[in-house]
PDB file of C-alpha atoms and ligand atoms in Angstrom:
ATOM      1  CA  UNK K  24      84.392  72.925  73.891  1.00  0.00           C
ATOM      2  CA  UNK K  25      84.328  75.700  71.284  1.00  0.00           C
ATOM      3  CA  UNK K  26      87.541  76.266  69.238  1.00  0.00           C
ATOM      4  CA  UNK K  27      88.406  78.177  66.043  1.00  0.00           C
ATOM      5  CA  UNK K  28      87.068  76.117  63.005  1.00  0.00           C
ATOM      6  CA  UNK K  29      87.038  76.593  59.327  1.00  0.00           C
ATOM      7  CA  UNK K  30      83.736  77.862  58.120  1.00  0.00           C
ATOM      8  CA  UNK K  31      84.150  79.746  54.790  1.00  0.00           C
ATOM      9  CA  UNK K  32      86.363  78.097  52.123  1.00  0.00           C
ATOM     10  CA  UNK K  33      88.887  80.118  50.393  1.00  0.00           C
ATOM     11  CA  UNK K  34      86.843  80.480  47.082  1.00  0.00           C
ATOM     12  CA  UNK K  35      83.776  81.927  48.947  1.00  0.00           C
ATOM     13  CA  UNK K  36      86.169  84.385  50.652  1.00  0.00           C
ATOM     14  CA  UNK K  37      87.917  85.449  47.436  1.00  0.00           C
ATOM     15  CA  UNK K  38      84.573  85.571  45.722  1.00  0.00           C
ATOM     16  CA  UNK K  39      83.410  87.922  48.514  1.00  0.00           C
ATOM     17  CA  UNK K  40      86.142  90.428  48.398  1.00  0.00           C
ATOM     18  CA  UNK K  41      86.585  90.462  44.663  1.00  0.00           C
ATOM     19  CA  UNK K  42      82.790  91.199  44.331  1.00  0.00           C
ATOM     20  CA  UNK K  43      83.092  94.119  46.934  1.00  0.00           C
ATOM     21  CA  UNK K  44      85.899  95.531  45.036  1.00  0.00           C
ATOM     22  CA  UNK K  45      84.204  95.058  41.608  1.00  0.00           C
ATOM     23  CA  UNK K  46      80.889  96.605  42.745  1.00  0.00           C
ATOM     24  CA  UNK K  47      82.449  99.569  44.570  1.00  0.00           C
ATOM     25  CA  UNK K  48      84.865 100.128  41.530  1.00  0.00           C
ATOM     26  CA  UNK K  49      81.960  99.832  38.969  1.00  0.00           C
ATOM     27  CA  UNK K  50      79.849 102.339  40.983  1.00  0.00           C
ATOM     28  CA  UNK K  51      82.696 104.757  41.337  1.00  0.00           C
ATOM     29  CA  UNK K  52      83.540 104.785  37.482  1.00  0.00           C
ATOM     30  CA  UNK K  53      79.863 104.719  36.282  1.00  0.00           C
ATOM     31  CA  UNK K  54      79.368 108.464  35.637  1.00  0.00           C
ATOM     32  CA  UNK K  55      82.422 109.328  33.464  1.00  0.00           C
ATOM     33  CA  UNK K  56      83.150 108.304  29.888  1.00  0.00           C
ATOM     34  CA  UNK K  57      86.922 108.470  30.821  1.00  0.00           C
ATOM     35  CA  UNK K  58      86.507 105.458  32.864  1.00  0.00           C
ATOM     36  CA  UNK K  59      84.014 103.601  30.896  1.00  0.00           C
ATOM     37  CA  UNK K  60      86.519 100.757  30.260  1.00  0.00           C
ATOM     38  CA  UNK K  61      87.129 100.160  33.677  1.00  0.00           C
ATOM     39  CA  UNK K  62      83.524 100.344  34.536  1.00  0.00           C
ATOM     40  CA  UNK K  63      82.826  97.730  32.014  1.00  0.00           C
ATOM     41  CA  UNK K  64      85.716  95.608  32.816  1.00  0.00           C
ATOM     42  CA  UNK K  65      84.809  95.473  36.487  1.00  0.00           C
ATOM     43  CA  UNK K  66      81.055  94.862  35.574  1.00  0.00           C
ATOM     44  CA  UNK K  67      82.290  91.816  33.607  1.00  0.00           C
ATOM     45  CA  UNK K  68      84.163  90.721  36.550  1.00  0.00           C
ATOM     46  CA  UNK K  69      81.215  91.102  38.853  1.00  0.00           C
ATOM     47  CA  UNK K  70      79.001  88.933  36.392  1.00  0.00           C
ATOM     48  CA  UNK K  71      81.813  86.243  36.171  1.00  0.00           C
ATOM     49  CA  UNK K  72      82.093  86.184  40.035  1.00  0.00           C
ATOM     50  CA  UNK K  73      78.312  85.778  40.390  1.00  0.00           C
ATOM     51  CA  UNK K  74      78.279  83.006  37.700  1.00  0.00           C
ATOM     52  CA  UNK K  75      80.948  81.258  39.709  1.00  0.00           C
ATOM     53  CA  UNK K  76      78.975  81.747  42.927  1.00  0.00           C
ATOM     54  CA  UNK K  77      75.924  80.156  41.463  1.00  0.00           C
ATOM     55  CA  UNK K  78      77.688  77.027  40.768  1.00  0.00           C
ATOM     56  CA  UNK K  79      79.524  76.927  44.087  1.00  0.00           C
ATOM     57  CA  UNK K  80      76.246  77.341  45.965  1.00  0.00           C
ATOM     58  CA  UNK K  81      75.551  73.765  44.581  1.00  0.00           C
ATOM     59  CA  UNK K  82      79.218  72.343  44.555  1.00  0.00           C
ATOM     60  CA  UNK K  83      80.854  74.269  47.310  1.00  0.00           C
ATOM     61  CA  UNK K  84      81.725  73.315  50.775  1.00  0.00           C
ATOM     62  CA  UNK K  85      78.892  73.127  53.423  1.00  0.00           C
ATOM     63  CA  UNK K  86      78.452  76.638  54.521  1.00  0.00           C
ATOM     64  CA  UNK K  87      78.840  78.000  50.927  1.00  0.00           C
ATOM     65  CA  UNK K  88      75.966  75.766  49.810  1.00  0.00           C
ATOM     66  CA  UNK K  89      72.680  77.573  49.226  1.00  0.00           C
ATOM     67  CA  UNK K  90      70.952  74.721  50.902  1.00  0.00           C
ATOM     68  CA  UNK K  91      72.711  75.630  54.183  1.00  0.00           C
ATOM     69  CA  UNK K  92      71.258  79.264  54.168  1.00  0.00           C
ATOM     70  CA  UNK K  93      67.751  78.823  52.396  1.00  0.00           C
ATOM     71  CA  UNK K  94      65.568  79.485  55.335  1.00  0.00           C
ATOM     72  CA  UNK K  95      61.709  79.208  55.684  1.00  0.00           C
ATOM     73  CA  UNK K  96      59.935  82.664  56.229  1.00  0.00           C
ATOM     74  CA  UNK K  97      58.951  81.426  59.712  1.00  0.00           C
ATOM     75  CA  UNK K  98      62.685  80.798  60.626  1.00  0.00           C
ATOM     76  CA  UNK K  99      63.441  84.462  59.109  1.00  0.00           C
ATOM     77  CA  UNK K 100      60.656  85.827  61.288  1.00  0.00           C
ATOM     78  CA  UNK K 101      61.833  83.982  64.503  1.00  0.00           C
ATOM     79  CA  UNK K 102      65.407  85.323  63.813  1.00  0.00           C
ATOM     80  CA  UNK K 103      64.115  88.808  63.477  1.00  0.00           C
ATOM     81  CA  UNK K 104      62.071  88.514  66.702  1.00  0.00           C
ATOM     82  CA  UNK K 105      65.128  87.042  68.603  1.00  0.00           C
ATOM     83  CA  UNK K 106      66.879  90.274  67.253  1.00  0.00           C
ATOM     84  CA  UNK K 107      64.319  92.561  68.597  1.00  0.00           C
ATOM     85  CA  UNK K 108      64.590  90.877  72.063  1.00  0.00           C
ATOM     86  CA  UNK K 109      68.416  91.362  71.873  1.00  0.00           C
ATOM     87  CA  UNK K 110      68.975  87.735  72.125  1.00  0.00           C
ATOM     88  CA  UNK K 111      69.655  86.638  68.444  1.00  0.00           C
ATOM     89  CA  UNK K 112      70.092  82.883  67.647  1.00  0.00           C
ATOM     90  CA  UNK K 113      73.585  82.022  66.773  1.00  0.00           C
ATOM     91  CA  UNK K 114      74.476  80.526  63.286  1.00  0.00           C
ATOM     92  CA  UNK K 115      77.906  79.417  62.123  1.00  0.00           C
ATOM     93  CA  UNK K 116      77.112  79.998  58.457  1.00  0.00           C
ATOM     94  CA  UNK K 117      74.822  83.033  57.225  1.00  0.00           C
ATOM     95  CA  UNK K 118      71.941  83.923  59.584  1.00  0.00           C
ATOM     96  CA  UNK K 119      68.482  83.990  58.233  1.00  0.00           C
ATOM     97  CA  UNK K 120      68.202  87.821  58.012  1.00  0.00           C
ATOM     98  CA  UNK K 121      71.798  87.985  56.474  1.00  0.00           C
ATOM     99  CA  UNK K 122      70.725  85.258  53.913  1.00  0.00           C
ATOM    100  CA  UNK K 123      68.013  87.476  52.680  1.00  0.00           C
ATOM    101  CA  UNK K 124      70.566  90.203  51.883  1.00  0.00           C
ATOM    102  CA  UNK K 125      72.915  87.656  50.293  1.00  0.00           C
ATOM    103  CA  UNK K 126      70.317  86.267  47.889  1.00  0.00           C
ATOM    104  CA  UNK K 127      69.300  89.991  47.152  1.00  0.00           C
ATOM    105  CA  UNK K 128      72.849  90.985  46.326  1.00  0.00           C
ATOM    106  CA  UNK K 129      73.516  87.906  44.025  1.00  0.00           C
ATOM    107  CA  UNK K 130      70.174  88.775  42.191  1.00  0.00           C
ATOM    108  CA  UNK K 131      70.669  92.590  41.814  1.00  0.00           C
ATOM    109  CA  UNK K 132      74.237  92.006  40.854  1.00  0.00           C
ATOM    110  CA  UNK K 133      73.160  89.684  38.041  1.00  0.00           C
ATOM    111  CA  UNK K 134      70.226  92.162  37.031  1.00  0.00           C
ATOM    112  CA  UNK K 135      72.416  95.164  36.866  1.00  0.00           C
ATOM    113  CA  UNK K 136      75.491  93.413  35.161  1.00  0.00           C
ATOM    114  CA  UNK K 137      73.100  91.803  32.488  1.00  0.00           C
ATOM    115  CA  UNK K 138      71.361  95.031  31.786  1.00  0.00           C
ATOM    116  CA  UNK K 139      74.714  96.777  31.497  1.00  0.00           C
ATOM    117  CA  UNK K 140      75.729  94.306  28.862  1.00  0.00           C
ATOM    118  CA  UNK K 141      72.816  94.838  26.881  1.00  0.00           C
ATOM    119  CA  UNK K 142      73.155  98.684  27.123  1.00  0.00           C
ATOM    120  CA  UNK K 143      76.752  98.585  26.315  1.00  0.00           C
ATOM    121  CA  UNK K 144      76.010  96.649  23.221  1.00  0.00           C
ATOM    122  CA  UNK K 145      73.336  99.010  22.201  1.00  0.00           C
ATOM    123  CA  UNK K 146      70.289  96.702  21.988  1.00  0.00           C
ATOM    124  CA  UNK K 147      68.624  97.945  25.071  1.00  0.00           C
ATOM    125  CA  UNK K 148      67.429 101.367  24.565  1.00  0.00           C
ATOM    126  CA  UNK K 149      66.363 103.941  27.287  1.00  0.00           C
ATOM    127  CA  UNK K 150      64.385 101.654  29.433  1.00  0.00           C
ATOM    128  CA  UNK K 151      67.235  99.239  29.933  1.00  0.00           C
ATOM    129  CA  UNK K 152      69.529 102.213  30.760  1.00  0.00           C
ATOM    130  CA  UNK K 153      67.121 103.236  33.558  1.00  0.00           C
ATOM    131  CA  UNK K 154      66.857  99.673  34.624  1.00  0.00           C
ATOM    132  CA  UNK K 155      70.651  99.371  34.782  1.00  0.00           C
ATOM    133  CA  UNK K 156      71.007 102.446  36.865  1.00  0.00           C
ATOM    134  CA  UNK K 157      68.013 101.580  39.143  1.00  0.00           C
ATOM    135  CA  UNK K 158      69.389  98.259  39.813  1.00  0.00           C
ATOM    136  CA  UNK K 159      72.790  99.632  40.673  1.00  0.00           C
ATOM    137  CA  UNK K 160      71.247 102.035  43.303  1.00  0.00           C
ATOM    138  CA  UNK K 161      69.080  99.104  44.584  1.00  0.00           C
ATOM    139  CA  UNK K 162      72.211  96.958  45.096  1.00  0.00           C
ATOM    140  CA  UNK K 163      74.029  99.990  46.770  1.00  0.00           C
ATOM    141  CA  UNK K 164      71.086 100.337  49.271  1.00  0.00           C
ATOM    142  CA  UNK K 165      71.090  96.489  50.024  1.00  0.00           C
ATOM    143  CA  UNK K 166      75.076  96.889  50.445  1.00  0.00           C
ATOM    144  CA  UNK K 167      74.485  99.440  53.021  1.00  0.00           C
ATOM    145  CA  UNK K 168      71.972  97.216  54.926  1.00  0.00           C
ATOM    146  CA  UNK K 169      74.241  94.331  54.533  1.00  0.00           C
ATOM    147  CA  UNK K 170      77.229  96.275  56.086  1.00  0.00           C
ATOM    148  CA  UNK K 171      75.118  97.449  58.688  1.00  0.00           C
ATOM    149  CA  UNK K 172      73.698  93.986  59.553  1.00  0.00           C
ATOM    150  CA  UNK K 173      77.299  92.641  59.577  1.00  0.00           C
ATOM    151  CA  UNK K 174      78.320  95.206  62.142  1.00  0.00           C
ATOM    152  CA  UNK K 175      75.224  94.693  64.327  1.00  0.00           C
ATOM    153  CA  UNK K 176      75.566  90.965  64.411  1.00  0.00           C
ATOM    154  CA  UNK K 177      79.231  91.224  65.127  1.00  0.00           C
ATOM    155  CA  UNK K 178      78.534  93.470  68.079  1.00  0.00           C
ATOM    156  CA  UNK K 179      75.551  91.494  69.607  1.00  0.00           C
ATOM    157  CA  UNK K 180      77.420  88.183  69.258  1.00  0.00           C
ATOM    158  CA  UNK K 181      80.530  89.723  70.163  1.00  0.00           C
ATOM    159  CA  UNK K 182      82.331  87.951  67.232  1.00  0.00           C
ATOM    160  CA  UNK K 183      84.300  89.836  64.424  1.00  0.00           C
ATOM    161  CA  UNK K 184      82.355  88.525  61.362  1.00  0.00           C
ATOM    162  CA  UNK K 185      84.528  90.693  58.986  1.00  0.00           C
ATOM    163  CA  UNK K 186      87.641  88.921  60.401  1.00  0.00           C
ATOM    164  CA  UNK K 187      85.927  85.495  59.759  1.00  0.00           C
ATOM    165  CA  UNK K 188      85.289  86.536  56.237  1.00  0.00           C
ATOM    166  CA  UNK K 189      88.972  87.093  55.821  1.00  0.00           C
ATOM    167  CA  UNK K 190      90.451  84.237  57.808  1.00  0.00           C
ATOM    168  CA  UNK K 191      87.601  81.792  57.203  1.00  0.00           C
ATOM    169  CA  UNK K 192      87.527  80.988  60.925  1.00  0.00           C
ATOM    170  CA  UNK K 193      84.704  81.105  63.617  1.00  0.00           C
ATOM    171  CA  UNK K 194      84.369  79.700  67.013  1.00  0.00           C
ATOM    172  CA  UNK K 195      82.527  76.533  67.044  1.00  0.00           C
ATOM    173  CA  UNK K 196      82.542  72.732  67.933  1.00  0.00           C
ATOM    174  CA  UNK K 197      85.362  70.970  66.050  1.00  0.00           C
ATOM    175  CA  UNK K 198      83.150  68.562  64.088  1.00  0.00           C
ATOM    176  CA  UNK K 199      80.819  71.534  62.609  1.00  0.00           C
ATOM    177  CA  UNK K 200      83.897  72.875  60.668  1.00  0.00           C
ATOM    178  CA  UNK K 201      84.670  72.101  57.004  1.00  0.00           C
ATOM    179  CA  UNK K 202      87.555  69.922  56.231  1.00  0.00           C
ATOM    180  CA  UNK K 203      88.710  71.506  52.995  1.00  0.00           C
ATOM    181  CA  UNK K 204      89.556  75.066  52.104  1.00  0.00           C
ATOM    182  CA  UNK K 205      89.881  74.486  48.312  1.00  0.00           C
ATOM    183  CA  UNK K 206      92.978  76.651  48.197  1.00  0.00           C
ATOM    184  CA  UNK K 207      93.681  75.671  44.603  1.00  0.00           C
ATOM    185  CA  UNK K 208      90.248  76.760  43.205  1.00  0.00           C
ATOM    186  CA  UNK K 209      91.032  80.245  45.028  1.00  0.00           C
ATOM    187  CA  UNK K 210      94.449  80.517  43.416  1.00  0.00           C
ATOM    188  CA  UNK K 211      92.985  79.856  39.865  1.00  0.00           C
ATOM    189  CA  UNK K 212      90.163  82.311  40.550  1.00  0.00           C
ATOM    190  CA  UNK K 213      92.284  85.094  41.732  1.00  0.00           C
ATOM    191  CA  UNK K 214      94.845  84.429  38.753  1.00  0.00           C
ATOM    192  CA  UNK K 215      91.957  84.404  36.354  1.00  0.00           C
ATOM    193  CA  UNK K 216      90.547  87.827  37.562  1.00  0.00           C
ATOM    194  CA  UNK K 217      93.949  89.384  37.553  1.00  0.00           C
ATOM    195  CA  UNK K 218      94.826  87.966  33.948  1.00  0.00           C
ATOM    196  CA  UNK K 219      91.411  89.420  32.842  1.00  0.00           C
ATOM    197  CA  UNK K 220      92.197  92.842  34.142  1.00  0.00           C
ATOM    198  CA  UNK K 221      95.762  93.004  32.891  1.00  0.00           C
ATOM    199  CA  UNK K 222      94.645  91.788  29.399  1.00  0.00           C
ATOM    200  CA  UNK K 223      91.409  93.798  29.241  1.00  0.00           C
ATOM    201  CA  UNK K 224      91.656  96.103  25.999  1.00  0.00           C
ATOM    202  CA  UNK K 225      91.819  99.611  26.887  1.00  0.00           C
ATOM    203  CA  UNK K 226      89.891 101.603  24.090  1.00  0.00           C
ATOM    204  CA  UNK K 227      89.698 104.848  26.206  1.00  0.00           C
ATOM    205  CA  UNK K 228      87.648 108.125  25.084  1.00  0.00           C
ATOM    206  CA  UNK K 229      88.116 109.051  21.615  1.00  0.00           C
ATOM    207  CA  UNK K 230      87.705 112.625  19.895  1.00  0.00           C
ATOM    208  CA  UNK K 231      84.604 111.166  18.097  1.00  0.00           C
ATOM    209  CA  UNK K 232      82.911 109.990  21.345  1.00  0.00           C
ATOM    210  CA  UNK K 233      83.546 113.204  23.149  1.00  0.00           C
ATOM    211  CA  UNK K 234      81.200 115.129  21.025  1.00  0.00           C
ATOM    212  CA  UNK K 235      77.664 116.471  22.195  1.00  0.00           C
ATOM    213  CA  UNK K 236      75.714 113.439  20.637  1.00  0.00           C
ATOM    214  CA  UNK K 237      77.881 110.842  22.076  1.00  0.00           C
ATOM    215  CA  UNK K 238      78.044 112.633  25.483  1.00  0.00           C
ATOM    216  CA  UNK K 239      74.167 111.755  25.651  1.00  0.00           C
ATOM    217  CA  UNK K 240      75.043 107.992  24.600  1.00  0.00           C
ATOM    218  CA  UNK K 241      78.566 107.670  26.028  1.00  0.00           C
ATOM    219  CA  UNK K 242      78.467 103.860  25.490  1.00  0.00           C
ATOM    220  CA  UNK K 243      78.639 104.161  21.707  1.00  0.00           C
ATOM    221  CA  UNK K 244      81.908 104.671  19.787  1.00  0.00           C
ATOM    222  CA  UNK K 245      80.367 105.613  16.514  1.00  0.00           C
ATOM    223  CA  UNK K 246      81.303 109.116  15.034  1.00  0.00           C
ATOM    224  CA  UNK K 247      78.591 111.198  14.392  1.00  0.00           C
ATOM    225  CA  UNK K 248      79.095 115.056  13.705  1.00  0.00           C
TER     226      UNK K 248
HETATM  227  C1  HEM W  99      77.388  95.232  38.070  1.00  0.00           C
HETATM  228  C2  HEM W  99      78.108  96.387  38.259  1.00  0.00           C
HETATM  229  C3  HEM W  99      77.660  97.706  37.694  1.00  0.00           C
HETATM  230  C4  HEM W  99      77.209  98.753  38.403  1.00  0.00           C
HETATM  231  C5  HEM W  99      77.122  98.880  39.861  1.00  0.00           C
HETATM  232  C6  HEM W  99      76.844  99.736  37.392  1.00  0.00           C
HETATM  233  C7  HEM W  99      76.576 101.025  37.683  1.00  0.00           C
HETATM  234  C8  HEM W  99      76.156 101.845  36.675  1.00  0.00           C
HETATM  235  C9  HEM W  99      75.510 103.202  36.896  1.00  0.00           C
HETATM  236  C10 HEM W  99      75.066 103.735  38.219  1.00  0.00           C
HETATM  237  C11 HEM W  99      75.597 103.859  35.745  1.00  0.00           C
HETATM  238  C12 HEM W  99      74.765 105.261  35.681  1.00  0.00           C
HETATM  239  C13 HEM W  99      75.629 106.308  35.439  1.00  0.00           C
HETATM  240  C14 HEM W  99      75.140 107.603  35.145  1.00  0.00           C
HETATM  241  O1  HEM W  99      74.634 108.354  36.029  1.00  0.00           O
HETATM  242  O2  HEM W  99      75.113 107.938  34.019  1.00  0.00           O
HETATM  243  C15 HEM W  99      75.788 102.988  34.580  1.00  0.00           C
HETATM  244  C16 HEM W  99      75.980 103.327  33.497  1.00  0.00           C
HETATM  245  C17 HEM W  99      76.432 102.419  32.433  1.00  0.00           C
HETATM  246  N1  HEM W  99      76.943 101.204  32.591  1.00  0.00           N
HETATM  247 FE1  HEM W  99      77.208 100.283  34.317  1.00  0.00          FE
HETATM  248  N2  HEM W  99      77.191  99.155  35.979  1.00  0.00           N
HETATM  249  C18 HEM W  99      77.618  97.954  36.162  1.00  0.00           C
HETATM  250  C19 HEM W  99      77.930  97.135  35.278  1.00  0.00           C
HETATM  251  C20 HEM W  99      77.964  97.200  33.976  1.00  0.00           C
HETATM  252  C21 HEM W  99      78.392  96.317  32.861  1.00  0.00           C
HETATM  253  C22 HEM W  99      78.717  94.944  32.997  1.00  0.00           C
HETATM  254  C23 HEM W  99      78.354  97.056  31.762  1.00  0.00           C
HETATM  255  C24 HEM W  99      78.737  96.548  30.221  1.00  0.00           C
HETATM  256  C25 HEM W  99      79.129  95.339  29.850  1.00  0.00           C
HETATM  257  C26 HEM W  99      78.042  98.446  31.945  1.00  0.00           C
HETATM  258  C27 HEM W  99      77.731  99.530  31.125  1.00  0.00           C
HETATM  259  C28 HEM W  99      77.380 100.895  31.558  1.00  0.00           C
HETATM  260  C29 HEM W  99      77.158 101.598  30.295  1.00  0.00           C
HETATM  261  C30 HEM W  99      77.435 101.678  28.902  1.00  0.00           C
HETATM  262  C31 HEM W  99      76.553 102.954  31.011  1.00  0.00           C
HETATM  263  C32 HEM W  99      76.251 104.149  30.428  1.00  0.00           C
HETATM  264  C33 HEM W  99      74.773 104.058  30.086  1.00  0.00           C
HETATM  265  C34 HEM W  99      74.226 105.344  29.496  1.00  0.00           C
HETATM  266  O3  HEM W  99      74.365 105.550  28.151  1.00  0.00           O
HETATM  267  O4  HEM W  99      73.654 106.283  30.279  1.00  0.00           O
HETATM  268  N3  HEM W  99      77.834  98.501  33.360  1.00  0.00           N
HETATM  269  N4  HEM W  99      76.328 101.896  35.309  1.00  0.00           N
HETATM  270  C1  HEM W 100      80.642  96.399  48.579  1.00  0.00           C
HETATM  271  C2  HEM W 100      79.933  95.495  48.226  1.00  0.00           C
HETATM  272  C3  HEM W 100      79.627  94.294  48.886  1.00  0.00           C
HETATM  273  C4  HEM W 100      78.992  93.185  48.455  1.00  0.00           C
HETATM  274  C5  HEM W 100      78.400  93.215  46.850  1.00  0.00           C
HETATM  275  C6  HEM W 100      78.897  92.025  49.387  1.00  0.00           C
HETATM  276  C7  HEM W 100      78.274  90.911  49.132  1.00  0.00           C
HETATM  277  C8  HEM W 100      78.143  89.861  50.082  1.00  0.00           C
HETATM  278  C9  HEM W 100      77.811  88.701  49.639  1.00  0.00           C
HETATM  279  C10 HEM W 100      76.975  88.032  48.274  1.00  0.00           C
HETATM  280  C11 HEM W 100      77.962  87.732  50.735  1.00  0.00           C
HETATM  281  C12 HEM W 100      77.776  86.250  50.851  1.00  0.00           C
HETATM  282  C13 HEM W 100      78.937  85.481  50.658  1.00  0.00           C
HETATM  283  C14 HEM W 100      78.887  84.139  50.263  1.00  0.00           C
HETATM  284  O1  HEM W 100      78.318  83.281  50.779  1.00  0.00           O
HETATM  285  O2  HEM W 100      79.302  83.810  49.271  1.00  0.00           O
HETATM  286  C15 HEM W 100      78.473  88.527  51.900  1.00  0.00           C
HETATM  287  C16 HEM W 100      78.893  88.040  53.008  1.00  0.00           C
HETATM  288  C17 HEM W 100      79.708  88.942  54.048  1.00  0.00           C
HETATM  289  N1  HEM W 100      80.017  90.110  53.827  1.00  0.00           N
HETATM  290 FE1  HEM W 100      79.659  91.238  52.088  1.00  0.00          FE
HETATM  291  N2  HEM W 100      79.567  92.526  50.573  1.00  0.00           N
HETATM  292  C18 HEM W 100      79.993  93.636  50.225  1.00  0.00           C
HETATM  293  C19 HEM W 100      80.604  94.585  51.139  1.00  0.00           C
HETATM  294  C20 HEM W 100      81.095  94.152  52.325  1.00  0.00           C
HETATM  295  C21 HEM W 100      81.804  94.932  53.264  1.00  0.00           C
HETATM  296  C22 HEM W 100      82.397  96.238  53.104  1.00  0.00           C
HETATM  297  C23 HEM W 100      81.933  93.999  54.347  1.00  0.00           C
HETATM  298  C24 HEM W 100      82.806  94.417  55.672  1.00  0.00           C
HETATM  299  C25 HEM W 100      82.250  95.583  56.450  1.00  0.00           C
HETATM  300  C26 HEM W 100      81.354  92.830  54.223  1.00  0.00           C
HETATM  301  C27 HEM W 100      81.353  91.889  55.169  1.00  0.00           C
HETATM  302  C28 HEM W 100      80.665  90.532  54.881  1.00  0.00           C
HETATM  303  C29 HEM W 100      80.911  89.617  55.927  1.00  0.00           C
HETATM  304  C30 HEM W 100      81.478  89.572  57.285  1.00  0.00           C
HETATM  305  C31 HEM W 100      80.020  88.405  55.335  1.00  0.00           C
HETATM  306  C32 HEM W 100      79.631  87.090  55.861  1.00  0.00           C
HETATM  307  C33 HEM W 100      78.394  87.458  56.814  1.00  0.00           C
HETATM  308  C34 HEM W 100      77.990  86.406  57.703  1.00  0.00           C
HETATM  309  O3  HEM W 100      78.965  85.793  58.516  1.00  0.00           O
HETATM  310  O4  HEM W 100      76.911  85.696  57.464  1.00  0.00           O
HETATM  311  N3  HEM W 100      80.916  92.917  53.018  1.00  0.00           N
HETATM  312  N4  HEM W 100      78.688  89.721  51.231  1.00  0.00           N
END
């Protein structure tokens, strides 16, 4: 008999919502020099979160482990076919189509963030600047597909996946659930991110970096008149 069981541990849920906030915030603050500090701060947060997730993909609870949603191409194709027949197979963790988006989001987040750091430290040049921007837009496209997939799956399976990513719960057989939520680790994660945000040094735009040359290369703070 199905009942509500715990699928997503707390660190995975906190990771997810902080990742979404960091990505959205970094994207919205990307264009303007005025918000560059916030942009960089959120970009570093996103990198830290992904670093955590890479470890948690091996050390985390059952459905957080990469092994549990690493599907073979045949399984992904079979799932896609079941979607087309409007009879998608049900998964308690990530489904095969969703898992492709999850790995793509982690990879693109890592690429965008690392390219951003290189640009910020002035060791990359124009190519890295382009790469940073292109990776960010590619990630935006995958986020759109990801959200559309979540909505579609929720409708097809008549289960609210967004609520599950908040509460951690899904309907399933009792012995399929995870036993521990790892709440302590979630608290440490949240506290670390908040402490990082509160302690982040704000340099802000200076008269020097608002001049014409700097407007073309707004990540540098050197004065050149
Ligand atoms: C991973 C999340 C991030 C996203 C989604 C993102 C997105 C973007 C986008 C779209 C732009 C282009 C803005 C424009 O049109 O001019 C940009 C520029 C920039 N980003 Fe990021 N970024 C991220 C992370 C970072 C990080 C971690 C850093 C540095 C540590 C960084 C530093 C910069 C800098 C310095 C620029 C300006 C580049 C230039 O001179 O044109 N970003 N970012
Ligand atoms: C804005 C940027 C977003 C990014 C970068 C992102 C990224 C991710 C990642 C990496 C996962 C895998 C979680 C894990 O196993 O660690 C995931 C899962 C999930 N995301 Fe997002 N997400 C974003 C926005 C959203 C939004 C806005 C929603 C709600 C509509 C959402 C709903 C979900 C749900 C429900 C899952 C679990 C899917 C399943 O049941 O298999 N995400 N997301």
